[in-house]
Amino acid sequence: MRKATTAALTAATLLVVGGYYGLADALDLVPGPLTVAAADYPIQPFPTPAAGTLVSAQAAGLSPDAPVPSDGVLTRYADALAADSLVGTGKVGVSVIDVATGEVLVDRGADTPLTPASSNKVLTAWSVLSVLGADHRVSTTATLSGSTVTLVGGGDVLLSADAGKPGDTVGHAGLGDLARATAEQLTAKGVTSVSVALDDTLFTGPAWNSAWEAGNEAFVAQIQPLMLDVTAHHNSGSYPADPAMEAAQTFVTRLGEAGITVTGTVARAASPADAVELAKVESAPLEDILKVSLKSSDNTMTEVEGRLLASAVHQEASFEGAAAAVMSQLTKDGFDVTRTVLLDSSGLAVGNKVPPRLLAQVIARAAGDSGGTTGRTLLADLPVGGLDGTLNERFVGAAGEGTLRAKTGSLDQSASLTGTVVTQDGRLLAFAVVVDGFESGGLTAARTAIDKDLAGPLAACGCQG
């Protein structure tokens, strides 16, 4: 009952937002079953705020005349967060922007570069959508040169091991379908026996980021352009050692089942220039893929998305190239990336440094009249308070349930929240809050403080003075 009620409230709220803030298109605002996922990282159970700490508020309904909250009152919320013993030694950065006017309502340390954790994914998502478009799909292809069939990875890491599922995002394209279509073409050519090669050359450089701390193997796979459904391993610590080769071996198995004899072992090699395409399968559109990766905070998917961006803009499709491509696109789109340092696309690297101001500005643009399809898609794909994704268990029965949608961020010493919130008076605000540098083991406390001192009060705010 709680989720159904919240879903209805969220959809209704954002459709009203659409009438004024440029979100009027029919969005897939109520996430489907694929978006319900566990939190970014295994942590302690999130504590339920004490009764009365967060007052549940029904949004009054959005309109251009909705009262603008007092910047003084909102700044006091940010000050309370910074002074809260729950954040310990952590540095606090907060930016709050009124979406309708672009006015900055809170700027508390907002220009200070801090480790954003998975709020970093907001920057990647905006950039990828801006360049590739919400309807972009990636292909997995089989080619033939001589008697060698080459499986060419195009960036789909949600592949089904057998038949694709056209109505789903995860498993939309199937290696079994590709193998059977390939076998049909080979048979038509009179070919019954082949060798198989794997072309995973779309991505370059190391498959593992040296900026990631030891132990992160539980939260991200080796970054390759071809994988069987990577979400099956999300935060499980059981990612395959060589995901692309695992997919190639599955393709070989399916070819054999389809009547084609495969000789020898799979070798890594680029598809030759003279190779002809035999068959291909396509992923779900990018807007649906992002809905999975953003709501579940999937690090592998986001790193792949960053490399697809780099490839599209003719940067090296490596960690460095992806980070450079994100920075370049943000700059091209008019954002000030001064003092921003990106070492990856997902936010796993502690060395990432992003001013909260930049995060809030991206969200404010996305929610505003100029956000376009890029902005509408980004917002629709974020987790919703008390409903789904990494916010499934936060803001339940409290202010922000169904009216706050945001990207979470969680590292051992950094916590963040970046998104939009509707105040009790019906004003749409974009916000970003980062708490960075608290003592190891303080993540749950920092997240509690963010919700108790800032995010919840923003949602409950009827505060004009």
GROMACS .gro file of C-alpha atoms in nm:
model
  465
    1MET     CA    1   0.000   0.000   0.000
    2ARG     CA    2   0.279   0.239   0.094
    3LYS     CA    3   0.456   0.199  -0.241
    4ALA     CA    4   0.137   0.229  -0.445
    5THR     CA    5   0.038   0.548  -0.265
    6THR     CA    6   0.384   0.696  -0.302
    7ALA     CA    7   0.401   0.607  -0.669
    8ALA     CA    8   0.073   0.785  -0.735
    9LEU     CA    9   0.189   1.093  -0.545
   10THR     CA   10   0.522   1.101  -0.727
   11ALA     CA   11   0.365   1.070  -1.071
   12ALA     CA   12   0.103   1.332  -0.999
   13THR     CA   13   0.355   1.571  -0.851
   14LEU     CA   14   0.595   1.548  -1.143
   15LEU     CA   15   0.323   1.584  -1.401
   16VAL     CA   16   0.220   1.908  -1.234
   17VAL     CA   17   0.584   2.011  -1.223
   18GLY     CA   18   0.587   1.941  -1.593
   19GLY     CA   19   0.324   2.203  -1.664
   20TYR     CA   20   0.551   2.480  -1.541
   21TYR     CA   21   0.906   2.357  -1.535
   22GLY     CA   22   0.923   2.187  -1.872
   23LEU     CA   23   0.852   1.830  -1.763
   24ALA     CA   24   0.517   1.800  -1.939
   25ASP     CA   25   0.613   1.510  -2.163
   26ALA     CA   26   0.468   1.174  -2.075
   27LEU     CA   27   0.758   1.031  -1.879
   28ASP     CA   28   0.793   0.686  -1.739
   29LEU     CA   29   0.786   0.845  -1.397
   30VAL     CA   30   0.664   0.545  -1.199
   31PRO     CA   31   0.950   0.294  -1.218
   32GLY     CA   32   0.888  -0.063  -1.319
   33PRO     CA   33   1.006  -0.372  -1.137
   34LEU     CA   34   1.355  -0.356  -1.279
   35THR     CA   35   1.428  -0.037  -1.090
   36VAL     CA   36   1.377  -0.177  -0.741
   37ALA     CA   37   1.725  -0.252  -0.614
   38ALA     CA   38   1.943  -0.275  -0.309
   39ALA     CA   39   2.151   0.013  -0.175
   40ASP     CA   40   2.482   0.106  -0.339
   41TYR     CA   41   2.698  -0.068  -0.082
   42PRO     CA   42   2.641  -0.313   0.201
   43ILE     CA   43   2.610  -0.099   0.515
   44GLN     CA   44   2.429  -0.113   0.845
   45PRO     CA   45   2.050  -0.103   0.826
   46PHE     CA   46   1.942   0.259   0.788
   47PRO     CA   47   1.792   0.378   1.118
   48THR     CA   48   1.437   0.503   1.140
   49PRO     CA   49   1.436   0.869   1.246
   50ALA     CA   50   1.286   0.935   1.587
   51ALA     CA   51   0.917   1.016   1.591
   52GLY     CA   52   0.863   1.381   1.520
   53THR     CA   53   1.208   1.436   1.372
   54LEU     CA   54   1.077   1.455   1.018
   55VAL     CA   55   0.723   1.576   0.979
   56SER     CA   56   0.547   1.413   0.689
   57ALA     CA   57   0.409   1.680   0.459
   58GLN     CA   58   0.168   1.668   0.167
   59ALA     CA   59   0.290   1.892  -0.113
   60ALA     CA   60   0.044   2.173  -0.176
   61GLY     CA   61   0.067   2.139  -0.553
   62LEU     CA   62   0.319   2.309  -0.779
   63SER     CA   63   0.253   2.639  -0.950
   64PRO     CA   64   0.456   2.936  -1.067
   65ASP     CA   65   0.315   3.128  -0.772
   66ALA     CA   66   0.422   2.879  -0.505
   67PRO     CA   67   0.607   3.063  -0.227
   68VAL     CA   68   0.985   3.065  -0.245
   69PRO     CA   69   1.139   2.941   0.082
   70SER     CA   70   1.342   3.189   0.283
   71ASP     CA   71   1.710   3.153   0.201
   72GLY     CA   72   1.785   3.235   0.564
   73VAL     CA   73   1.574   2.946   0.691
   74LEU     CA   74   1.724   2.703   0.440
   75THR     CA   75   2.075   2.817   0.527
   76ARG     CA   76   2.002   2.739   0.889
   77TYR     CA   77   1.917   2.383   0.783
   78ALA     CA   78   2.261   2.357   0.620
   79ASP     CA   79   2.427   2.507   0.926
   80ALA     CA   80   2.249   2.255   1.149
   81LEU     CA   81   2.383   1.973   0.936
   82ALA     CA   82   2.738   2.105   0.955
   83ALA     CA   83   2.711   2.136   1.334
   84ASP     CA   84   2.554   1.794   1.388
   85SER     CA   85   2.773   1.559   1.587
   86LEU     CA   86   2.661   1.281   1.353
   87VAL     CA   87   2.885   1.417   1.077
   88GLY     CA   88   3.185   1.419   1.308
   89THR     CA   89   3.494   1.550   1.130
   90GLY     CA   90   3.321   1.558   0.792
   91LYS     CA   91   3.325   1.868   0.574
   92VAL     CA   92   2.978   1.974   0.460
   93GLY     CA   93   2.894   2.132   0.126
   94VAL     CA   94   2.536   2.232   0.038
   95SER     CA   95   2.383   2.400  -0.265
   96VAL     CA   96   2.008   2.463  -0.305
   97ILE     CA   97   1.865   2.629  -0.616
   98ASP     CA   98   1.511   2.746  -0.691
   99VAL     CA   99   1.437   2.573  -1.020
  100ALA     CA  100   1.189   2.829  -1.153
  101THR     CA  101   1.417   3.131  -1.116
  102GLY     CA  102   1.764   2.980  -1.093
  103GLU     CA  103   1.820   3.172  -0.770
  104VAL     CA  104   2.073   3.020  -0.535
  105LEU     CA  105   1.901   2.983  -0.198
  106VAL     CA  106   2.180   2.807  -0.009
  107ASP     CA  107   2.553   2.822  -0.071
  108ARG     CA  108   2.736   2.668   0.221
  109GLY     CA  109   3.076   2.547   0.110
  110ALA     CA  110   2.920   2.480  -0.231
  111ASP     CA  111   3.237   2.573  -0.421
  112THR     CA  112   3.457   2.343  -0.215
  113PRO     CA  113   3.558   2.031  -0.410
  114LEU     CA  114   3.450   1.725  -0.213
  115THR     CA  115   3.438   1.352  -0.283
  116PRO     CA  116   3.087   1.306  -0.428
  117ALA     CA  117   3.070   0.925  -0.412
  118SER     CA  118   2.793   0.802  -0.644
  119SER     CA  119   2.643   1.148  -0.695
  120ASN     CA  120   2.922   1.153  -0.955
  121LYS     CA  121   2.689   0.940  -1.168
  122VAL     CA  122   2.468   1.246  -1.223
  123LEU     CA  123   2.749   1.411  -1.419
  124THR     CA  124   2.804   1.099  -1.629
  125ALA     CA  125   2.433   1.049  -1.697
  126TRP     CA  126   2.380   1.409  -1.807
  127SER     CA  127   2.681   1.395  -2.042
  128VAL     CA  128   2.593   1.059  -2.196
  129LEU     CA  129   2.232   1.163  -2.256
  130SER     CA  130   2.341   1.497  -2.396
  131VAL     CA  131   2.565   1.333  -2.656
  132LEU     CA  132   2.399   1.000  -2.737
  133GLY     CA  133   2.031   1.079  -2.675
  134ALA     CA  134   1.771   0.895  -2.472
  135ASP     CA  135   1.684   0.656  -2.756
  136HIS     CA  136   2.041   0.541  -2.824
  137ARG     CA  137   2.096   0.164  -2.840
  138VAL     CA  138   2.415  -0.041  -2.852
  139SER     CA  139   2.468  -0.347  -3.068
  140THR     CA  140   2.638  -0.682  -3.021
  141THR     CA  141   2.746  -0.819  -3.357
  142ALA     CA  142   2.873  -1.137  -3.518
  143THR     CA  143   3.097  -1.101  -3.824
  144LEU     CA  144   3.257  -1.349  -4.061
  145SER     CA  145   3.601  -1.341  -4.222
  146GLY     CA  146   3.719  -1.663  -4.385
  147SER     CA  147   3.612  -1.935  -4.145
  148THR     CA  148   3.627  -1.719  -3.831
  149VAL     CA  149   3.320  -1.576  -3.664
  150THR     CA  150   3.401  -1.278  -3.444
  151LEU     CA  151   3.177  -1.171  -3.160
  152VAL     CA  152   3.203  -0.792  -3.140
  153GLY     CA  153   3.116  -0.618  -2.814
  154GLY     CA  154   2.943  -0.284  -2.849
  155GLY     CA  155   2.885  -0.196  -2.486
  156ASP     CA  156   2.587  -0.410  -2.388
  157VAL     CA  157   2.649  -0.547  -2.038
  158LEU     CA  158   2.291  -0.663  -1.981
  159LEU     CA  159   2.289  -0.947  -2.232
  160SER     CA  160   2.075  -1.253  -2.178
  161ALA     CA  161   2.255  -1.586  -2.201
  162ASP     CA  162   1.990  -1.719  -2.438
  163ALA     CA  163   1.675  -1.557  -2.576
  164GLY     CA  164   1.633  -1.183  -2.542
  165LYS     CA  165   1.340  -1.028  -2.359
  166PRO     CA  166   1.204  -0.750  -2.582
  167GLY     CA  167   0.981  -0.609  -2.307
  168ASP     CA  168   1.261  -0.582  -2.052
  169THR     CA  169   1.572  -0.371  -2.013
  170VAL     CA  170   1.789  -0.632  -1.842
  171GLY     CA  171   1.831  -0.916  -2.090
  172HIS     CA  172   1.669  -0.716  -2.372
  173ALA     CA  173   1.918  -0.863  -2.621
  174GLY     CA  174   2.011  -1.231  -2.610
  175LEU     CA  175   2.331  -1.411  -2.710
  176GLY     CA  176   2.121  -1.715  -2.796
  177ASP     CA  177   1.924  -1.510  -3.047
  178LEU     CA  178   2.249  -1.378  -3.193
  179ALA     CA  179   2.396  -1.728  -3.220
  180ARG     CA  180   2.087  -1.870  -3.389
  181ALA     CA  181   2.072  -1.586  -3.640
  182THR     CA  182   2.444  -1.632  -3.705
  183ALA     CA  183   2.400  -2.006  -3.755
  184GLU     CA  184   2.121  -1.943  -4.003
  185GLN     CA  185   2.343  -1.716  -4.210
  186LEU     CA  186   2.636  -1.957  -4.194
  187THR     CA  187   2.417  -2.246  -4.304
  188ALA     CA  188   2.290  -2.040  -4.596
  189LYS     CA  189   2.652  -1.991  -4.700
  190GLY     CA  190   2.722  -2.363  -4.667
  191VAL     CA  191   2.945  -2.311  -4.361
  192THR     CA  192   2.906  -2.568  -4.084
  193SER     CA  193   3.237  -2.536  -3.897
  194VAL     CA  194   3.404  -2.216  -3.771
  195SER     CA  195   3.648  -2.082  -3.519
  196VAL     CA  196   3.534  -1.801  -3.288
  197ALA     CA  197   3.714  -1.484  -3.186
  198LEU     CA  198   3.623  -1.218  -2.933
  199ASP     CA  199   3.654  -0.851  -3.027
  200ASP     CA  200   3.644  -0.639  -2.711
  201THR     CA  201   3.862  -0.363  -2.854
  202LEU     CA  202   3.594  -0.093  -2.829
  203PHE     CA  203   3.738  -0.009  -2.486
  204THR     CA  204   4.106   0.056  -2.431
  205GLY     CA  205   4.338   0.085  -2.135
  206PRO     CA  206   4.315  -0.105  -1.806
  207ALA     CA  207   3.991  -0.279  -1.714
  208TRP     CA  208   4.046  -0.181  -1.349
  209ASN     CA  209   4.097   0.171  -1.216
  210SER     CA  210   4.411   0.219  -1.008
  211ALA     CA  211   4.232   0.500  -0.821
  212TRP     CA  212   3.988   0.251  -0.670
  213GLU     CA  213   4.071   0.131  -0.322
  214ALA     CA  214   4.132  -0.235  -0.245
  215GLY     CA  215   3.809  -0.415  -0.167
  216ASN     CA  216   3.602  -0.246  -0.435
  217GLU     CA  217   3.604  -0.569  -0.633
  218ALA     CA  218   3.278  -0.640  -0.451
  219PHE     CA  219   3.115  -0.335  -0.609
  220VAL     CA  220   3.234  -0.330  -0.971
  221ALA     CA  221   3.341  -0.569  -1.246
  222GLN     CA  222   3.633  -0.544  -1.484
  223ILE     CA  223   3.522  -0.282  -1.738
  224GLN     CA  224   3.469  -0.449  -2.076
  225PRO     CA  225   3.224  -0.380  -2.362
  226LEU     CA  226   3.046  -0.716  -2.348
  227MET     CA  227   2.891  -0.897  -2.052
  228LEU     CA  228   2.610  -1.126  -1.954
  229ASP     CA  229   2.363  -0.947  -1.726
  230VAL     CA  230   2.597  -0.761  -1.491
  231THR     CA  231   2.312  -0.675  -1.255
  232ALA     CA  232   2.300  -1.039  -1.147
  233HIS     CA  233   2.625  -0.971  -0.961
  234HIS     CA  234   2.541  -0.624  -0.825
  235ASN     CA  235   2.740  -0.567  -0.504
  236SER     CA  236   2.767  -0.942  -0.452
  237GLY     CA  237   3.143  -0.974  -0.476
  238SER     CA  238   3.095  -1.247  -0.737
  239TYR     CA  239   3.174  -1.065  -1.063
  240PRO     CA  240   3.336  -1.288  -1.327
  241ALA     CA  241   3.712  -1.250  -1.363
  242ASP     CA  242   3.673  -1.197  -1.739
  243PRO     CA  243   3.312  -1.100  -1.820
  244ALA     CA  244   3.365  -1.057  -2.194
  245MET     CA  245   3.521  -1.401  -2.231
  246GLU     CA  246   3.239  -1.552  -2.027
  247ALA     CA  247   2.995  -1.402  -2.279
  248ALA     CA  248   3.200  -1.534  -2.571
  249GLN     CA  249   3.200  -1.886  -2.428
  250THR     CA  250   2.822  -1.866  -2.392
  251PHE     CA  251   2.798  -1.757  -2.756
  252VAL     CA  252   3.005  -2.061  -2.858
  253THR     CA  253   2.773  -2.289  -2.663
  254ARG     CA  254   2.468  -2.143  -2.834
  255LEU     CA  255   2.630  -2.175  -3.178
  256GLY     CA  256   2.689  -2.543  -3.110
  257GLU     CA  257   2.329  -2.589  -3.005
  258ALA     CA  258   2.227  -2.426  -3.333
  259GLY     CA  259   2.421  -2.686  -3.534
  260ILE     CA  260   2.750  -2.507  -3.598
  261THR     CA  261   3.073  -2.683  -3.502
  262VAL     CA  262   3.321  -2.455  -3.327
  263THR     CA  263   3.686  -2.559  -3.346
  264GLY     CA  264   3.964  -2.455  -3.114
  265THR     CA  265   3.940  -2.206  -2.830
  266VAL     CA  266   3.815  -1.849  -2.836
  267ALA     CA  267   4.092  -1.603  -2.918
  268ARG     CA  268   4.089  -1.228  -2.864
  269ALA     CA  269   4.119  -1.043  -3.195
  270ALA     CA  270   3.968  -0.739  -3.363
  271SER     CA  271   3.714  -0.813  -3.632
  272PRO     CA  272   3.906  -0.790  -3.963
  273ALA     CA  273   3.841  -0.498  -4.195
  274ASP     CA  274   3.710  -0.736  -4.463
  275ALA     CA  275   3.466  -0.912  -4.228
  276VAL     CA  276   3.098  -0.913  -4.320
  277GLU     CA  277   2.822  -0.876  -4.063
  278LEU     CA  278   2.620  -1.191  -4.011
  279ALA     CA  279   2.380  -1.082  -3.738
  280LYS     CA  280   2.335  -0.839  -3.452
  281VAL     CA  281   2.116  -0.780  -3.149
  282GLU     CA  282   2.041  -0.444  -2.990
  283SER     CA  283   2.005  -0.329  -2.630
  284ALA     CA  284   1.715  -0.142  -2.477
  285PRO     CA  285   1.730   0.238  -2.524
  286LEU     CA  286   1.970   0.441  -2.312
  287GLU     CA  287   1.689   0.602  -2.111
  288ASP     CA  288   1.587   0.257  -1.986
  289ILE     CA  289   1.944   0.146  -1.923
  290LEU     CA  290   2.006   0.458  -1.713
  291LYS     CA  291   1.694   0.383  -1.513
  292VAL     CA  292   1.859   0.058  -1.405
  293SER     CA  293   2.205   0.199  -1.343
  294LEU     CA  294   2.097   0.516  -1.160
  295LYS     CA  295   1.830   0.363  -0.939
  296SER     CA  296   2.052   0.075  -0.833
  297SER     CA  297   2.374   0.283  -0.842
  298ASP     CA  298   2.544   0.019  -1.056
  299ASN     CA  299   2.911   0.110  -1.087
  300THR     CA  300   2.994  -0.123  -1.375
  301MET     CA  301   2.711   0.002  -1.592
  302THR     CA  302   2.807   0.364  -1.528
  303GLU     CA  303   3.172   0.305  -1.613
  304VAL     CA  304   3.061   0.143  -1.939
  305GLU     CA  305   2.833   0.440  -2.011
  306GLY     CA  306   3.126   0.675  -1.961
  307ARG     CA  307   3.339   0.482  -2.207
  308LEU     CA  308   3.059   0.478  -2.463
  309LEU     CA  309   3.049   0.855  -2.432
  310ALA     CA  310   3.425   0.875  -2.483
  311SER     CA  311   3.404   0.656  -2.792
  312ALA     CA  312   3.123   0.868  -2.936
  313VAL     CA  313   3.323   1.191  -2.905
  314HIS     CA  314   3.644   1.029  -3.032
  315GLN     CA  315   3.821   1.023  -2.699
  316GLU     CA  316   4.015   0.719  -2.587
  317ALA     CA  317   3.758   0.479  -2.441
  318SER     CA  318   3.946   0.438  -2.114
  319PHE     CA  319   3.893   0.563  -1.759
  320GLU     CA  320   4.088   0.878  -1.837
  321GLY     CA  321   3.914   0.928  -2.170
  322ALA     CA  322   3.569   0.883  -2.017
  323ALA     CA  323   3.642   1.134  -1.739
  324ALA     CA  324   3.776   1.382  -1.992
  325ALA     CA  325   3.469   1.332  -2.212
  326VAL     CA  326   3.234   1.403  -1.920
  327MET     CA  327   3.426   1.718  -1.827
  328SER     CA  328   3.431   1.833  -2.189
  329GLN     CA  329   3.059   1.779  -2.241
  330LEU     CA  330   2.967   1.955  -1.918
  331THR     CA  331   3.175   2.252  -2.029
  332LYS     CA  332   3.018   2.246  -2.376
  333ASP     CA  333   2.674   2.246  -2.215
  334GLY     CA  334   2.759   2.560  -2.020
  335PHE     CA  335   2.853   2.424  -1.678
  336ASP     CA  336   3.151   2.558  -1.485
  337VAL     CA  337   3.377   2.263  -1.401
  338THR     CA  338   3.637   2.475  -1.222
  339ARG     CA  339   3.805   2.282  -0.938
  340THR     CA  340   3.641   1.957  -1.052
  341VAL     CA  341   3.859   1.646  -1.070
  342LEU     CA  342   3.721   1.322  -1.214
  343LEU     CA  343   3.910   0.994  -1.201
  344ASP     CA  344   3.620   0.768  -1.303
  345SER     CA  345   3.257   0.779  -1.415
  346SER     CA  346   3.091   0.598  -1.125
  347GLY     CA  347   3.221   0.783  -0.819
  348LEU     CA  348   3.409   0.491  -0.663
  349ALA     CA  349   3.738   0.682  -0.663
  350VAL     CA  350   3.798   0.875  -0.342
  351GLY     CA  351   4.013   1.111  -0.549
  352ASN     CA  352   3.710   1.245  -0.738
  353LYS     CA  353   3.652   1.605  -0.626
  354VAL     CA  354   3.334   1.789  -0.726
  355PRO     CA  355   3.190   2.113  -0.586
  356PRO     CA  356   2.828   2.059  -0.471
  357ARG     CA  357   2.744   2.369  -0.671
  358LEU     CA  358   2.810   2.183  -0.997
  359LEU     CA  359   2.591   1.889  -0.896
  360ALA     CA  360   2.302   2.121  -0.803
  361GLN     CA  361   2.339   2.320  -1.124
  362VAL     CA  362   2.312   2.007  -1.338
  363ILE     CA  363   1.996   1.905  -1.154
  364ALA     CA  364   1.848   2.256  -1.174
  365ARG     CA  365   1.908   2.260  -1.551
  366ALA     CA  366   1.757   1.914  -1.585
  367ALA     CA  367   1.443   2.020  -1.397
  368GLY     CA  368   1.407   2.356  -1.569
  369ASP     CA  369   1.255   2.468  -1.895
  370SER     CA  370   1.585   2.424  -2.082
  371GLY     CA  371   1.647   2.070  -1.962
  372GLY     CA  372   1.489   1.910  -2.267
  373THR     CA  373   1.484   1.535  -2.318
  374THR     CA  374   1.821   1.503  -2.147
  375GLY     CA  375   1.690   1.663  -1.829
  376ARG     CA  376   1.354   1.491  -1.829
  377THR     CA  377   1.517   1.152  -1.872
  378LEU     CA  378   1.775   1.214  -1.603
  379LEU     CA  379   1.515   1.316  -1.346
  380ALA     CA  380   1.278   1.032  -1.432
  381ASP     CA  381   1.559   0.781  -1.385
  382LEU     CA  382   1.657   0.892  -1.032
  383PRO     CA  383   1.547   0.698  -0.722
  384VAL     CA  384   1.235   0.828  -0.544
  385GLY     CA  385   1.218   0.877  -0.168
  386GLY     CA  386   1.038   0.592   0.007
  387LEU     CA  387   0.963   0.418  -0.321
  388ASP     CA  388   1.250   0.260  -0.512
  389GLY     CA  389   1.617   0.211  -0.581
  390THR     CA  390   1.867   0.331  -0.325
  391LEU     CA  391   1.600   0.552  -0.163
  392ASN     CA  392   1.362   0.262  -0.110
  393GLU     CA  393   1.408   0.260   0.267
  394ARG     CA  394   1.471   0.632   0.320
  395PHE     CA  395   1.201   0.895   0.385
  396VAL     CA  396   0.944   0.623   0.447
  397GLY     CA  397   0.641   0.778   0.615
  398ALA     CA  398   0.829   1.108   0.644
  399ALA     CA  399   0.875   1.434   0.459
  400GLY     CA  400   1.026   1.356   0.120
  401GLU     CA  401   0.835   1.035   0.059
  402GLY     CA  402   0.726   1.053  -0.302
  403THR     CA  403   0.832   1.419  -0.339
  404LEU     CA  404   1.209   1.381  -0.330
  405ARG     CA  405   1.403   1.213  -0.607
  406ALA     CA  406   1.779   1.200  -0.586
  407LYS     CA  407   2.102   1.016  -0.654
  408THR     CA  408   2.257   0.877  -0.341
  409GLY     CA  409   2.628   0.851  -0.274
  410SER     CA  410   2.795   0.621  -0.022
  411LEU     CA  411   3.162   0.558   0.045
  412ASP     CA  412   3.335   0.468   0.366
  413GLN     CA  413   3.405   0.834   0.447
  414SER     CA  414   3.176   1.023   0.208
  415ALA     CA  415   2.798   1.055   0.178
  416SER     CA  416   2.596   1.261  -0.067
  417LEU     CA  417   2.246   1.325  -0.198
  418THR     CA  418   2.176   1.511  -0.523
  419GLY     CA  419   1.834   1.573  -0.675
  420THR     CA  420   1.505   1.761  -0.652
  421VAL     CA  421   1.255   1.809  -0.374
  422VAL     CA  422   0.908   1.962  -0.364
  423THR     CA  423   0.845   2.178  -0.058
  424GLN     CA  424   0.523   2.167   0.140
  425ASP     CA  425   0.420   2.486  -0.040
  426GLY     CA  426   0.477   2.326  -0.380
  427ARG     CA  427   0.808   2.488  -0.477
  428LEU     CA  428   1.053   2.275  -0.674
  429LEU     CA  429   1.411   2.295  -0.548
  430ALA     CA  430   1.730   2.142  -0.686
  431PHE     CA  431   1.985   2.049  -0.423
  432ALA     CA  432   2.316   1.879  -0.363
  433VAL     CA  433   2.467   1.793  -0.027
  434VAL     CA  434   2.803   1.625   0.031
  435VAL     CA  435   2.951   1.524   0.364
  436ASP     CA  436   3.312   1.423   0.312
  437GLY     CA  437   3.590   1.310   0.541
  438PHE     CA  438   3.404   1.177   0.843
  439GLU     CA  439   3.567   0.896   1.035
  440SER     CA  440   3.563   0.545   0.892
  441GLY     CA  441   3.243   0.369   0.997
  442GLY     CA  442   3.044   0.693   1.013
  443LEU     CA  443   2.846   0.647   0.692
  444THR     CA  444   2.513   0.559   0.850
  445ALA     CA  445   2.538   0.850   1.093
  446ALA     CA  446   2.621   1.094   0.813
  447ARG     CA  447   2.328   0.975   0.603
  448THR     CA  448   2.098   1.010   0.902
  449ALA     CA  449   2.215   1.368   0.950
  450ILE     CA  450   2.160   1.454   0.582
  451ASP     CA  451   1.801   1.330   0.595
  452LYS     CA  452   1.723   1.467   0.942
  453ASP     CA  453   1.884   1.810   0.915
  454LEU     CA  454   1.851   1.902   0.547
  455ALA     CA  455   1.663   1.682   0.300
  456GLY     CA  456   1.360   1.613   0.522
  457PRO     CA  457   1.326   1.976   0.633
  458LEU     CA  458   1.348   2.093   0.270
  459ALA     CA  459   1.054   1.868   0.183
  460ALA     CA  460   0.855   1.979   0.488
  461CYS     CA  461   0.938   2.344   0.438
  462GLY     CA  462   0.659   2.599   0.450
  463CYS     CA  463   0.919   2.856   0.540
  464GLN     CA  464   0.897   3.208   0.409
  465GLY     CA  465   1.067   3.375   0.705
   0.00000   0.00000   0.00000
